[in-house]
C-alpha atoms as a printed R data frame, in Angstrom:
   type eleno elety resid chain resno      x       y       z
1  ATOM     1    CA   MET     A     1 30.022 -39.235  16.427
2  ATOM     2    CA   SER     A     2 33.876 -39.618  14.961
3  ATOM     3    CA   GLY     A     3 36.078 -37.895  13.439
4  ATOM     4    CA   TRP     A     4 36.084 -39.459  10.280
5  ATOM     5    CA   HIS     A     5 34.546 -38.179   6.861
6  ATOM     6    CA   LEU     A     6 33.988 -40.502   4.024
7  ATOM     7    CA   GLU     A     7 35.206 -39.720   0.578
8  ATOM     8    CA   ILE     A     8 33.778 -42.335  -2.264
9  ATOM     9    CA   THR     A     9 34.783 -41.032  -6.195
10 ATOM    10    CA   ARG     A    10 32.579 -41.031  -8.906
11 ATOM    11    CA   ASP     A    11 33.654 -44.694 -10.664
12 ATOM    12    CA   ALA     A    12 32.645 -46.177  -7.176
13 ATOM    13    CA   LEU     A    13 29.422 -44.544  -6.914
14 ATOM    14    CA   LYS     A    14 28.879 -45.608 -10.511
15 ATOM    15    CA   THR     A    15 29.600 -49.296  -9.683
16 ATOM    16    CA   LEU     A    16 28.167 -49.691  -6.175
17 ATOM    17    CA   GLY     A    17 24.401 -48.117  -8.264
18 ATOM    18    CA   LYS     A    18 25.092 -51.683 -10.440
19 ATOM    19    CA   ILE     A    19 25.023 -53.973  -7.861
20 ATOM    20    CA   ASP     A    20 21.973 -55.435  -7.064
21 ATOM    21    CA   LYS     A    21 19.930 -53.829  -3.444
22 ATOM    22    CA   PRO     A    22 20.682 -56.439  -1.101
23 ATOM    23    CA   MET     A    23 23.793 -56.283  -1.442
24 ATOM    24    CA   ARG     A    24 23.977 -52.756  -2.310
25 ATOM    25    CA   ARG     A    25 22.505 -52.021   0.893
26 ATOM    26    CA   ARG     A    26 25.308 -54.478   2.911
27 ATOM    27    CA   LEU     A    27 28.525 -52.365   1.135
28 ATOM    28    CA   GLN     A    28 26.986 -48.794   2.099
29 ATOM    29    CA   THR     A    29 26.335 -49.941   5.432
30 ATOM    30    CA   ALA     A    30 30.205 -51.598   5.516
31 ATOM    31    CA   ILE     A    31 31.423 -48.263   4.011
32 ATOM    32    CA   ASP     A    32 29.413 -45.928   6.386
33 ATOM    33    CA   ASN     A    33 31.194 -48.285   9.455
34 ATOM    34    CA   LEU     A    34 34.543 -47.059   8.544
35 ATOM    35    CA   ALA     A    35 33.999 -43.582   9.699
36 ATOM    36    CA   ASP     A    36 33.733 -44.714  12.712
37 ATOM    37    CA   ASN     A    37 36.647 -47.119  12.422
38 ATOM    38    CA   PRO     A    38 38.402 -47.182   9.511
39 ATOM    39    CA   ARG     A    39 40.884 -49.820  10.336
40 ATOM    40    CA   PRO     A    40 38.412 -52.752  11.483
41 ATOM    41    CA   ASN     A    41 39.474 -55.955  12.231
42 ATOM    42    CA   GLY     A    42 39.975 -58.052   8.819
43 ATOM    43    CA   VAL     A    43 40.732 -55.107   6.688
44 ATOM    44    CA   VAL     A    44 44.007 -56.422   4.193
45 ATOM    45    CA   ALA     A    45 46.651 -54.175   2.730
46 ATOM    46    CA   LEU     A    46 46.932 -54.054  -0.322
47 ATOM    47    CA   THR     A    47 50.558 -55.485  -1.599
48 ATOM    48    CA   SER     A    48 50.253 -54.721  -5.248
49 ATOM    49    CA   GLU     A    49 49.496 -51.023  -3.925
50 ATOM    50    CA   PRO     A    50 50.710 -49.802  -0.983
51 ATOM    51    CA   GLY     A    51 48.614 -47.258   0.862
52 ATOM    52    CA   TYR     A    52 45.247 -49.066  -0.151
53 ATOM    53    CA   LEU     A    53 43.242 -51.143   2.254
54 ATOM    54    CA   ARG     A    54 40.580 -53.869   1.253
55 ATOM    55    CA   LEU     A    55 37.534 -54.552   2.920
56 ATOM    56    CA   ARG     A    56 35.738 -58.364   2.288
57 ATOM    57    CA   VAL     A    57 31.676 -58.087   2.255
58 ATOM    58    CA   GLY     A    58 30.750 -60.866   0.882
59 ATOM    59    CA   ASP     A    59 31.938 -61.933  -2.639
60 ATOM    60    CA   TYR     A    60 32.726 -57.944  -3.050
61 ATOM    61    CA   ARG     A    61 35.757 -55.828  -1.834
62 ATOM    62    CA   VAL     A    62 35.543 -52.603  -0.680
63 ATOM    63    CA   ILE     A    63 39.184 -50.554  -1.685
64 ATOM    64    CA   TYR     A    64 39.861 -47.917   0.289
65 ATOM    65    CA   ARG     A    65 42.530 -45.087   1.611
66 ATOM    66    CA   VAL     A    66 42.727 -43.565   4.865
67 ATOM    67    CA   GLU     A    67 44.306 -40.021   4.829
68 ATOM    68    CA   ASP     A    68 44.851 -39.884   8.411
69 ATOM    69    CA   GLU     A    69 46.197 -35.699   8.215
70 ATOM    70    CA   ARG     A    70 43.129 -34.757   7.027
71 ATOM    71    CA   LEU     A    71 40.639 -37.614   9.014
72 ATOM    72    CA   VAL     A    72 39.094 -38.917   5.823
73 ATOM    73    CA   VAL     A    73 38.668 -41.918   4.340
74 ATOM    74    CA   VAL     A    74 38.464 -42.563   0.488
75 ATOM    75    CA   VAL     A    75 36.861 -45.345  -1.102
76 ATOM    76    CA   VAL     A    76 38.144 -45.311  -4.530
77 ATOM    77    CA   ASP     A    77 37.171 -48.789  -5.845
78 ATOM    78    CA   LEU     A    78 34.527 -51.754  -5.391
79 ATOM    79    CA   GLY     A    79 33.294 -54.532  -7.217
80 ATOM    80    CA   HIS     A    80 33.408 -58.992  -6.985
81 ATOM    81    CA   ARG     A    81 36.240 -60.176  -5.818
82 ATOM    82    CA   ARG     A    82 36.887 -61.889  -9.695
83 ATOM    83    CA   GLU     A    83 36.674 -58.727 -11.379
84 ATOM    84    CA   ILE     A    84 37.515 -55.485  -8.516
85 ATOM    85    CA   TYR     A    85 42.064 -56.765  -8.570
86 ATOM    86    CA   ASP     A    86 42.030 -56.440 -12.659
87 ATOM    87    CA   ARG     A    87 40.660 -52.834 -12.554
C-alpha cells in the first residue's frame, strides 16, 4: 500500500466523464497508478507551467502536480493532446 493519496479536480472529473469508456478505463488506471508511483518513467515536466507534470496515455494527456510534503498527487486536467494545452 502506498502512502500517496489522489485528488482529482472537479474539471478533470467532468472531462473524464465525457471520454469514451475504453479510453476512460485506461486513463483511470493510469491515474490510479500515480498513487503507487507519482513520477513514473515517461512523465515530462511542463515548461509552460512550472511544478506540473504531464503523463501520456495514448492520445490523451493527464496534467498533475505532486505535493511531496502532503504525499498528494493532484490531477488538475486531462484531455486529448490537440486540446489540452489550449486551456
